mmCIF file of C-alpha atoms in Angstrom:
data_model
loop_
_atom_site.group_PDB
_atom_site.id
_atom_site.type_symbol
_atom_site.label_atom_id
_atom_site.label_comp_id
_atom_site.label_asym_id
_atom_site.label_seq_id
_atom_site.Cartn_x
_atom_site.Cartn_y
_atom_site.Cartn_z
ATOM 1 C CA UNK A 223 94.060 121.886 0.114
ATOM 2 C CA UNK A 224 97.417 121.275 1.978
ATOM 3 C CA UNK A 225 97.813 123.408 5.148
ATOM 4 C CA UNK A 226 100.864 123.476 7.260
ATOM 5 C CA UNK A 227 101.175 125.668 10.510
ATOM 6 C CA UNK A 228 103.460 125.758 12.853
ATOM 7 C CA UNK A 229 103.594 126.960 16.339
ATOM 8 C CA UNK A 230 106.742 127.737 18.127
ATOM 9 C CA UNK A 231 106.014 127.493 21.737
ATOM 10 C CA UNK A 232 102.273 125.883 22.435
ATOM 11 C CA UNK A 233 103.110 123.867 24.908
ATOM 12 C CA UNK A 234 104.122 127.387 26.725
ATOM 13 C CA UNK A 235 101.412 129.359 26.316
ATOM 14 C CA UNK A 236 99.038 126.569 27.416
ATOM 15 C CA UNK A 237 100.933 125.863 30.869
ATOM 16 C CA UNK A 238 100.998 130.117 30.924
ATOM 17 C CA UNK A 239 98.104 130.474 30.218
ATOM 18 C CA UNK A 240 95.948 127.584 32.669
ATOM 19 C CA UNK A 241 93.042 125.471 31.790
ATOM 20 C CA UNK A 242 90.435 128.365 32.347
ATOM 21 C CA UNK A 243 90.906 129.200 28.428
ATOM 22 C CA UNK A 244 88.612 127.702 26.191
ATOM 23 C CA UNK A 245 89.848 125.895 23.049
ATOM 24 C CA UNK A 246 87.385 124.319 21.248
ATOM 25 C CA UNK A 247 88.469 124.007 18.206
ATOM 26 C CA UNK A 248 92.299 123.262 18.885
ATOM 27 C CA UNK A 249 90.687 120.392 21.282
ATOM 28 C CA UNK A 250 89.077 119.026 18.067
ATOM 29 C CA UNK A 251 91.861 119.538 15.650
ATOM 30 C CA UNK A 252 94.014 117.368 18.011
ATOM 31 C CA UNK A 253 92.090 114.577 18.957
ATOM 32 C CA UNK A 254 91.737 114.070 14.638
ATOM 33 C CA UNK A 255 95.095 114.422 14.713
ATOM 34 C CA UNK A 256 97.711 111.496 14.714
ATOM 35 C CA UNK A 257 100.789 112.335 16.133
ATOM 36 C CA UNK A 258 103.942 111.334 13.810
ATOM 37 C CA UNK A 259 106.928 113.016 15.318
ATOM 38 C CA UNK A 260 108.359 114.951 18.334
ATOM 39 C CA UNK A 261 110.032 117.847 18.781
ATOM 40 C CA UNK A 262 114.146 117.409 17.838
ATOM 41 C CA UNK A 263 114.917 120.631 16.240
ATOM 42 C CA UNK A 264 114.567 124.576 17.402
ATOM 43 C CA UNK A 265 111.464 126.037 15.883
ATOM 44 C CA UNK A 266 113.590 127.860 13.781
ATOM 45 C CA UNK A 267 115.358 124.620 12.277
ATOM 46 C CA UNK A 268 111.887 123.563 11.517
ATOM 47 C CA UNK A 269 110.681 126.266 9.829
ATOM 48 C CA UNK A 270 114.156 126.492 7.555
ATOM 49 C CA UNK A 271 113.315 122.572 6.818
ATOM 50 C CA UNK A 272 109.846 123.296 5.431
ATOM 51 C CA UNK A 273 111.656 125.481 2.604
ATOM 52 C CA UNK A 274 114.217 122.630 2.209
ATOM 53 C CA UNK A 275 117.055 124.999 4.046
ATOM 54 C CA UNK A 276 119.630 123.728 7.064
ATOM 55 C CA UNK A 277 120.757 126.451 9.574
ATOM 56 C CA UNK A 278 121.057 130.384 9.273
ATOM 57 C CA UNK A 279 118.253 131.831 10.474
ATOM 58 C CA UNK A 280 119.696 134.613 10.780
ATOM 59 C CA UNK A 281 120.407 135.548 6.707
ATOM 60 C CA UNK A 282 116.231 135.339 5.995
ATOM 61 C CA UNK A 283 115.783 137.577 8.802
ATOM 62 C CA UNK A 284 118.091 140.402 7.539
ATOM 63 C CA UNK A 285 116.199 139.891 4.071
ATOM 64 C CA UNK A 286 112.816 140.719 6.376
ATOM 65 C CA UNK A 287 114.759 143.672 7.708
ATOM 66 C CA UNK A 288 115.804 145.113 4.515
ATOM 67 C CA UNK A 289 119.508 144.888 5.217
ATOM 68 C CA UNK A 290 120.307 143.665 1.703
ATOM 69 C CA UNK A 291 122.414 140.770 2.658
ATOM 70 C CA UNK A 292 124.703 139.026 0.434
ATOM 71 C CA UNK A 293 124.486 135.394 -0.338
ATOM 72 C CA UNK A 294 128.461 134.859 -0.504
ATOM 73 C CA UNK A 295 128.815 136.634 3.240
ATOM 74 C CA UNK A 296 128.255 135.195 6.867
ATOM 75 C CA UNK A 297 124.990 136.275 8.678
ATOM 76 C CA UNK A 298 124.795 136.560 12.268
ATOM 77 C CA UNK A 299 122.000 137.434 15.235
ATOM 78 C CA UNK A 300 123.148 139.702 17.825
ATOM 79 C CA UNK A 301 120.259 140.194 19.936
ATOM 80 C CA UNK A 302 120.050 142.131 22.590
ATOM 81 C CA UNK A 303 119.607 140.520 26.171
ATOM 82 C CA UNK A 304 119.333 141.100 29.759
ATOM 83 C CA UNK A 305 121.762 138.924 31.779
ATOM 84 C CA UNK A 306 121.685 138.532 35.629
ATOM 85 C CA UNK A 307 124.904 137.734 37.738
ATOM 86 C CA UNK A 308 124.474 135.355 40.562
ATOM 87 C CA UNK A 309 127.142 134.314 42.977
ATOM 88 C CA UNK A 310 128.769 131.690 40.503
ATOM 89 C CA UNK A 311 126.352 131.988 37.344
ATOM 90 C CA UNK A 312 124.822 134.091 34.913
ATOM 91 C CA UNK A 313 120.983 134.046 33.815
ATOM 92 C CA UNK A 314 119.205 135.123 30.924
ATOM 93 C CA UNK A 315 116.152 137.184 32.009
ATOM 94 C CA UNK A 316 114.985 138.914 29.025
ATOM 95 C CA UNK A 317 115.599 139.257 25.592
ATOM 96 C CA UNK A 318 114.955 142.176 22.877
ATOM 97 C CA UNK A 319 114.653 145.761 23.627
ATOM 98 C CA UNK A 320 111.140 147.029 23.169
ATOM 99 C CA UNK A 321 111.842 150.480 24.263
ATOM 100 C CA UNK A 322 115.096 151.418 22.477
ATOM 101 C CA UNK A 323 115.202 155.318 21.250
ATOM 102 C CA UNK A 324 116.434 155.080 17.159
ATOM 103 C CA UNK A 325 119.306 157.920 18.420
ATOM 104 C CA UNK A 326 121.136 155.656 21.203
ATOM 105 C CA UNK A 327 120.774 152.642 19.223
ATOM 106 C CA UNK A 328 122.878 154.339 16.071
ATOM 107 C CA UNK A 329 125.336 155.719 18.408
ATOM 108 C CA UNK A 330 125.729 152.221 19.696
ATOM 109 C CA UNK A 331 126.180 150.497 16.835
ATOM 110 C CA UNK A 332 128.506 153.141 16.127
ATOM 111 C CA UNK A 333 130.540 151.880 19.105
ATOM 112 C CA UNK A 334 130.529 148.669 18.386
ATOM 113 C CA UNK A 335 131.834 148.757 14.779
ATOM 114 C CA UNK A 336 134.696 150.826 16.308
ATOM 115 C CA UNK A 337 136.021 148.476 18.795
ATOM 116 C CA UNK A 338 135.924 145.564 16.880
ATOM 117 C CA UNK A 339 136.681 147.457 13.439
ATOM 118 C CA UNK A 340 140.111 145.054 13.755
ATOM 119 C CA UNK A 341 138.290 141.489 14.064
ATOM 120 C CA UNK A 342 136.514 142.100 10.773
ATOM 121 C CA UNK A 343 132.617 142.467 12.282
ATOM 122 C CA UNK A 344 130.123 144.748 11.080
ATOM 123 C CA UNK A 345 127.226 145.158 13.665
ATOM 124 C CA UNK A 346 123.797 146.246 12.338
ATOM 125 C CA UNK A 347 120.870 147.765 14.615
ATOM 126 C CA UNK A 348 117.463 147.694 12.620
ATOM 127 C CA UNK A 349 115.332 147.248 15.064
ATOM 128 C CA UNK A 350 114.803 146.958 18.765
ATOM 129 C CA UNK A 351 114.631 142.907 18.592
ATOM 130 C CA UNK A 352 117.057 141.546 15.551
ATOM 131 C CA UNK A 353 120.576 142.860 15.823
ATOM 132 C CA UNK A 354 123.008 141.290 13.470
ATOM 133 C CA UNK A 355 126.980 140.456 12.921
ATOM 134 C CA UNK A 356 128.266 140.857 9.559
ATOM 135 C CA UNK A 357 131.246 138.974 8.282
ATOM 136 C CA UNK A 358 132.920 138.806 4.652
ATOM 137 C CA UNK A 359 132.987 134.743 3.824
ATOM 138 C CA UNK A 360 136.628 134.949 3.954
ATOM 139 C CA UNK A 361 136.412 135.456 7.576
ATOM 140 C CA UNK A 362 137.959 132.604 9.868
ATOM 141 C CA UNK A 363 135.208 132.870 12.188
ATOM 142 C CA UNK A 364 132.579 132.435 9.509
ATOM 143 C CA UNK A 365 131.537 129.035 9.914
ATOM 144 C CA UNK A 366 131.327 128.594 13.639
ATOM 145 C CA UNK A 367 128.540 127.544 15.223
ATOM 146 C CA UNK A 368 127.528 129.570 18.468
ATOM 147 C CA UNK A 369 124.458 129.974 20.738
ATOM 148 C CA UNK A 370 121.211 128.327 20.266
ATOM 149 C CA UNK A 371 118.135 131.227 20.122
ATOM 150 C CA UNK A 372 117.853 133.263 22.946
ATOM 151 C CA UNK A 373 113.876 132.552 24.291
ATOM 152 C CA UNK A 374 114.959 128.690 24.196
ATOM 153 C CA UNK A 375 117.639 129.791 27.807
ATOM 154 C CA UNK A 376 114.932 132.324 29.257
ATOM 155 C CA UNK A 377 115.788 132.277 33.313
ATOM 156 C CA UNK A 378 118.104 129.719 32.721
ATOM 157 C CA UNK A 379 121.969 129.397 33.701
ATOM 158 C CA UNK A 380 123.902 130.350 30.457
ATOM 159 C CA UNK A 381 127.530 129.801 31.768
ATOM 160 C CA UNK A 382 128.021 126.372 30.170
ATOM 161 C CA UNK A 383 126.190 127.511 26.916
ATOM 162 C CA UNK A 384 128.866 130.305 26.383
ATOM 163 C CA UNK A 385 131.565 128.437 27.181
ATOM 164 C CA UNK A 386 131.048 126.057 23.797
ATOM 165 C CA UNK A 387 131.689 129.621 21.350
ATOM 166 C CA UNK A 388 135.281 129.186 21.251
ATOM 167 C CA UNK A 389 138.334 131.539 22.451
ATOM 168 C CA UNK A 390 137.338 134.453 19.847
ATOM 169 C CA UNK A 391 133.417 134.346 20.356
ATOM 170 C CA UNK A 392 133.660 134.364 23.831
ATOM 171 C CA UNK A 393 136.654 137.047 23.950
ATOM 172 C CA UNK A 394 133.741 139.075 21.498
ATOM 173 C CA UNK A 395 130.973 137.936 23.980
ATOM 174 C CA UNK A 396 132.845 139.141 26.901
ATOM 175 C CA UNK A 397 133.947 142.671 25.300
ATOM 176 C CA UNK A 398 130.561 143.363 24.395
ATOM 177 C CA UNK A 399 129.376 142.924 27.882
ATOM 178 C CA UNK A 400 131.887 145.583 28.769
ATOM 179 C CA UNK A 401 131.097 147.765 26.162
ATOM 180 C CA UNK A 402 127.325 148.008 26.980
ATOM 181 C CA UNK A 403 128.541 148.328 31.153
ATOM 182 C CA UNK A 404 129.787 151.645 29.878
ATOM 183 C CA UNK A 405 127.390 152.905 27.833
ATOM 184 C CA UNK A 406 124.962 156.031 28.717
ATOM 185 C CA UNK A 407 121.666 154.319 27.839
ATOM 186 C CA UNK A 408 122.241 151.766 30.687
ATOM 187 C CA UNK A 409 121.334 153.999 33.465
ATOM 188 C CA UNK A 410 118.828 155.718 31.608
ATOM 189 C CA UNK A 411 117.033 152.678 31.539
ATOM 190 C CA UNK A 412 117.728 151.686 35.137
ATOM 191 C CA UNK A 413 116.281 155.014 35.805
ATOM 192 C CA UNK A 414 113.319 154.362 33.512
ATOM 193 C CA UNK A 415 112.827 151.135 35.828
ATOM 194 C CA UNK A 416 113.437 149.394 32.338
ATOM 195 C CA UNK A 417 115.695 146.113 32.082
ATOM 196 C CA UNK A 418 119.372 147.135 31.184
ATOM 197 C CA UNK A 419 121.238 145.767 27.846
ATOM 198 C CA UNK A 420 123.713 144.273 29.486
ATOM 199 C CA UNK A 421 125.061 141.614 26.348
ATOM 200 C CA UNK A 422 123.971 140.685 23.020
ATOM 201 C CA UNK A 423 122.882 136.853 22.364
ATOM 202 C CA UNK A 424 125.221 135.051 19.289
ATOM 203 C CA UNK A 425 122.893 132.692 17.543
ATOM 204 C CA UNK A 426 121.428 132.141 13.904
ATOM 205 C CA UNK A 427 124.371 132.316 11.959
ATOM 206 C CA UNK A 428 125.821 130.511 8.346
ATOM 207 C CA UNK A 429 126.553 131.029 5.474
ATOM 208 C CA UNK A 430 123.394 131.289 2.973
ATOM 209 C CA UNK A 431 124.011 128.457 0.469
ATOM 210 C CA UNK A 432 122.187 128.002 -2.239
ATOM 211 C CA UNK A 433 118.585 129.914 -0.607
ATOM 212 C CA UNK A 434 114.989 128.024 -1.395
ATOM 213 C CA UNK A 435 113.687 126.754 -4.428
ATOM 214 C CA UNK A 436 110.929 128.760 -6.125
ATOM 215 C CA UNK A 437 107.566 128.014 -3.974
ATOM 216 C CA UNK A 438 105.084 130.550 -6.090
ATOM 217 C CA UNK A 439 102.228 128.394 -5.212
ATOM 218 C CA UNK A 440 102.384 128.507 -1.296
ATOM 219 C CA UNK A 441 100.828 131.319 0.745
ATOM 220 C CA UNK A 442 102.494 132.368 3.684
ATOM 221 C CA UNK A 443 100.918 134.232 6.868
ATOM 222 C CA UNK A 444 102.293 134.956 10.105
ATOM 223 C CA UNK A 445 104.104 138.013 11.841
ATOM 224 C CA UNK A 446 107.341 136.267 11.624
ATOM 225 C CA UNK A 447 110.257 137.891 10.408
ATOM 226 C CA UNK A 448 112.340 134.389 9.635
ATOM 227 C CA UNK A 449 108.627 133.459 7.345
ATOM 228 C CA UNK A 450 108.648 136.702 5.696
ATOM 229 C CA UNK A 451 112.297 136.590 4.282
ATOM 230 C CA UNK A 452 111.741 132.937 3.689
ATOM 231 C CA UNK A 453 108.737 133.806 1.428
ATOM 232 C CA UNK A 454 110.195 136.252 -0.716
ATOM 233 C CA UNK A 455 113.146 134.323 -1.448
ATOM 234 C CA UNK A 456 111.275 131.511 -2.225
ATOM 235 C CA UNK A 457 109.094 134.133 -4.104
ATOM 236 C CA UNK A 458 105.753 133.436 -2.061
ATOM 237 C CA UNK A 459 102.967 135.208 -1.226
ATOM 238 C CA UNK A 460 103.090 136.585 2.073
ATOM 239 C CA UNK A 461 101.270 138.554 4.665
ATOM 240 C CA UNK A 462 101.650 139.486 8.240
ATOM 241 C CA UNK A 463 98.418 138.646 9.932
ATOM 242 C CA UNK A 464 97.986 134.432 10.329
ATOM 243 C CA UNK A 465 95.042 133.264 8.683
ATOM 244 C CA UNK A 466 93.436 131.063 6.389
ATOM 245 C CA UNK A 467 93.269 131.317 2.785
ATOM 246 C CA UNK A 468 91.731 129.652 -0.779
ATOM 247 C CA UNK A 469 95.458 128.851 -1.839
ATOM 248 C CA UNK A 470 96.036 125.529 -2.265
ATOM 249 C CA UNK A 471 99.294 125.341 -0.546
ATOM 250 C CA UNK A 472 99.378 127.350 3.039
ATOM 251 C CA UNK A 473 101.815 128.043 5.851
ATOM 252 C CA UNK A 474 101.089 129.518 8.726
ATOM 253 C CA UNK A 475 103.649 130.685 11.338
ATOM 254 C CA UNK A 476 103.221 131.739 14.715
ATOM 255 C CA UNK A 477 106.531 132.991 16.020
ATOM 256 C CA UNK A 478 107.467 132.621 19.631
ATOM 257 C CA UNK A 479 108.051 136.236 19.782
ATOM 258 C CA UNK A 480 104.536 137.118 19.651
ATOM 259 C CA UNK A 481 102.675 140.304 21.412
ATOM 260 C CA UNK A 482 99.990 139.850 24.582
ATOM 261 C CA UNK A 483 99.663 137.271 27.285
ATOM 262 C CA UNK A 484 99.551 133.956 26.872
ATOM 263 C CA UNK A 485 95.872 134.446 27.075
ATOM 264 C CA UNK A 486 95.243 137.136 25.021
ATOM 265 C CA UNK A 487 97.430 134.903 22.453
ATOM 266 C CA UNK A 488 95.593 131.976 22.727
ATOM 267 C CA UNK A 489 92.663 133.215 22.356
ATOM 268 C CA UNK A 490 93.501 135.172 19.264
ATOM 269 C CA UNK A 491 94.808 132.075 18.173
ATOM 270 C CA UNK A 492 91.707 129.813 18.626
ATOM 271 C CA UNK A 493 89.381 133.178 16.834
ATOM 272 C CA UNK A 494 91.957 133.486 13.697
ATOM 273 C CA UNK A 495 93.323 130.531 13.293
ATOM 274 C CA UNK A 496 92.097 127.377 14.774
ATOM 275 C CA UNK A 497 88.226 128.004 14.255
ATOM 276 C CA UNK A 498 88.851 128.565 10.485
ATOM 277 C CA UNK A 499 91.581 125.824 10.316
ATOM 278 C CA UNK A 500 89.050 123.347 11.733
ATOM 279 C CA UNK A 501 86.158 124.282 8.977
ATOM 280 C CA UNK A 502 89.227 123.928 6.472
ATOM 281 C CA UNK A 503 89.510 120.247 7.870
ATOM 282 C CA UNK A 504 86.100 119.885 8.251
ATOM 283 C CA UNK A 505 86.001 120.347 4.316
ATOM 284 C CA UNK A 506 88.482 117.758 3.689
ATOM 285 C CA UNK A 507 91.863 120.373 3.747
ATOM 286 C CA UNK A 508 95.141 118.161 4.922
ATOM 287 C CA UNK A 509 96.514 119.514 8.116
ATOM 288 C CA UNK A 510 100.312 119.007 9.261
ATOM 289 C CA UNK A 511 100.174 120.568 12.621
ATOM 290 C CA UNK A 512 103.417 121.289 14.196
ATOM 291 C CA UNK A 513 103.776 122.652 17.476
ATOM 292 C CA UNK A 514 107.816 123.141 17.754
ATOM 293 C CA UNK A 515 108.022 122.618 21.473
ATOM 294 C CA UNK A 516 105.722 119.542 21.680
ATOM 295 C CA UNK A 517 105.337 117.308 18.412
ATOM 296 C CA UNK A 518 104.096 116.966 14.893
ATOM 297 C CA UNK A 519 100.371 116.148 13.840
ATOM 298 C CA UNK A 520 98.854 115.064 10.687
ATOM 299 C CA UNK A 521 95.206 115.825 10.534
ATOM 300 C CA UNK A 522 91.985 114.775 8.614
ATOM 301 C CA UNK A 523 88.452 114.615 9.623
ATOM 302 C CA UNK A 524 87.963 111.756 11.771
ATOM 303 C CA UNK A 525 84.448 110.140 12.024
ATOM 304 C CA UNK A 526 85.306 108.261 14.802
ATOM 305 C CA UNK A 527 88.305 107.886 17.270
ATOM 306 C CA UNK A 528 86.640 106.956 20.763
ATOM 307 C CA UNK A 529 89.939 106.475 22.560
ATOM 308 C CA UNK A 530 90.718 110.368 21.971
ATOM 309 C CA UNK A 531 87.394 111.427 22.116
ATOM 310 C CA UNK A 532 87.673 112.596 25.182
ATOM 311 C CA UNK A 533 91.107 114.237 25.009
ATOM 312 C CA UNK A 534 91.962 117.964 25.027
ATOM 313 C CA UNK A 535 94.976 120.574 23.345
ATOM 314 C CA UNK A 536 95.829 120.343 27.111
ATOM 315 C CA UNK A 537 95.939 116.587 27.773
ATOM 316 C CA UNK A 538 97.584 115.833 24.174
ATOM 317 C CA UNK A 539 100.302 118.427 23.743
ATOM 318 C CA UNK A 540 101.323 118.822 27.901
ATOM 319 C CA UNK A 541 102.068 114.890 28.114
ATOM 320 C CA UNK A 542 103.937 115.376 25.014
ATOM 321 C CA UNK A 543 106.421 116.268 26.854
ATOM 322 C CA UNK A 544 107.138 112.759 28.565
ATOM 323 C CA UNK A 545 108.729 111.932 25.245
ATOM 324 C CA UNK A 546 111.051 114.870 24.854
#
């Protein structure tokens, strides 16, 4: 049994979440584990890699959103994001809209196609979290690169980051921000005490290529949209809770995005995922362990490793970080 699972931000949630959570059985997985890589690519990089895809996050996602895409166009995010002006720079504070009536967003995306009906973009609103530029392939913007994902610039300064988009992006960037100062939902959700929409984040985008070859033999779990369009392109089973399976080939995901505290997460994490995943081991499964903000693991039962023994998920992934 070969198991892959991937974690986009443990290193986060255990600094969030402190050393009073218990985690047995992530403790054990890791000190069996033999670290072979760290972290150089965005977690969603890595996850495109494990299908054999570069780039475009942003094309499997509209798949997972039912937006039809076509293969010849050029895929965009457009997430929604809370910016913060200080005296000389501006901060990303928040990203997605989890409160986001179905009514204002329509009549926004409404506005949005209208003013920038003459550049060629399409904007589509599916949910509150994944917003999306559409552009025909012919487009001359259709190929530039843009912002890196949004949670990866959380409270940091985003001036410099913008300022690599290129005249049109950032004339688009900037318009937007305008566009969204004047709309009606912003004070409704000032009022509400609610975080305003004050831009939308540029990031994900490419054009498709050729897409995944056929992976009917894996079985993919995880409430990750990027996973679940990955999957049925690649025509694997899929489901959204992560767990373990009997399939021979696995891939878990656990998306960055994810519900709770960092407490509540972990320890849903160490209940559903790691317990099982160590009996899996235990039995002789193959683990490749990668945690996207810390390193890569391969790991097999040990019977002894008395240098690690000692060592916990805390101790092992935190001074990880020395290497970044």
């Amino acid at each position: 049994m070969e198991i892959t699972l991937q974690i986009d931000e443990l290193k986060a949630l255990l600094k969030s979440a402190g050393p009073g959570v218990k985690t047995t059985s992530l403790d054990q997985l890791l000190t069996w584990g033999q670290l072979v890589t760290f972290p150089q690519n965005t977690a969603e990089e890595i996850l495109l890699s494990t299908f054999g895809i570069s780039g475009n996050a942003a094309f499997y996602t509209a798949i997972a959103d039912e937006l039809r895409p076509s293969s010849s166009d050029y895929w965009m995010r457009a997430d929604p994001v809370s910016l913060q002006a200080g005296m000389s720079r501006v901060f990303l504070v928040a990203s997605g809209s989890p409160e986001f009536p179905e009514q204002q967003r329509a009549a926004l995306q409404d506005s949005l196609n209208l003013h920038f009906a003459e550049d060629g973009l399409q904007f589509l609103l599916p949910n509150n979290n994944r917003w999306y530029i559409h552009l025909d392939s012919g487009h001359p913007q259709a190929q530039t690169e843009l912002l890196p994902p949004p949670r990866k610039l959380l409270g940091e300064d985003i001036s410099i980051d913008t300022a690599v988009m290129g005249k049109f992006w950032q004339r688009c960037f900037t318009e937007i921000q305008m566009l969204l100062f004047a709309q009606p939902h912003r004070q409704d959700r000032e009022i509400r005490g609610q975080s305003p929409i004050s831009g939308l984040w540029l990031w994900g985008g490419g054009l498709p290529g050729s897409g995944p070859e056929p992976e009917r033999e894996l079985n993919c779990s995880g409430n990750s949209a990027l996973l679940q369009g990955l999957a049925l392109s690649a025509e694997s089973a899929w489901q959204a809770e992560a767990n373990i399976s009997t399939a021979s080939k696995q891939l878990i995901h656990w998306a960055g995005d994810q519900p709770g505290t960092a407490v509540e997460q972990l320890k849903q994490l160490e209940d559903q995922v790691f317990s099982p995943l160590l009996e899996a081991v235990s039995n002789g499964a193959e683990l490749t362990f990668i945690a996207a903000d810390a390193g890569r693991w391969t790991v097999r039962k040990r019977l002894k490793w008395p240098w690690k023994k000692q060592a916990g998920a805390r101790v092992i992934v935190l001074e990880s970080a020395i290497h970044e």
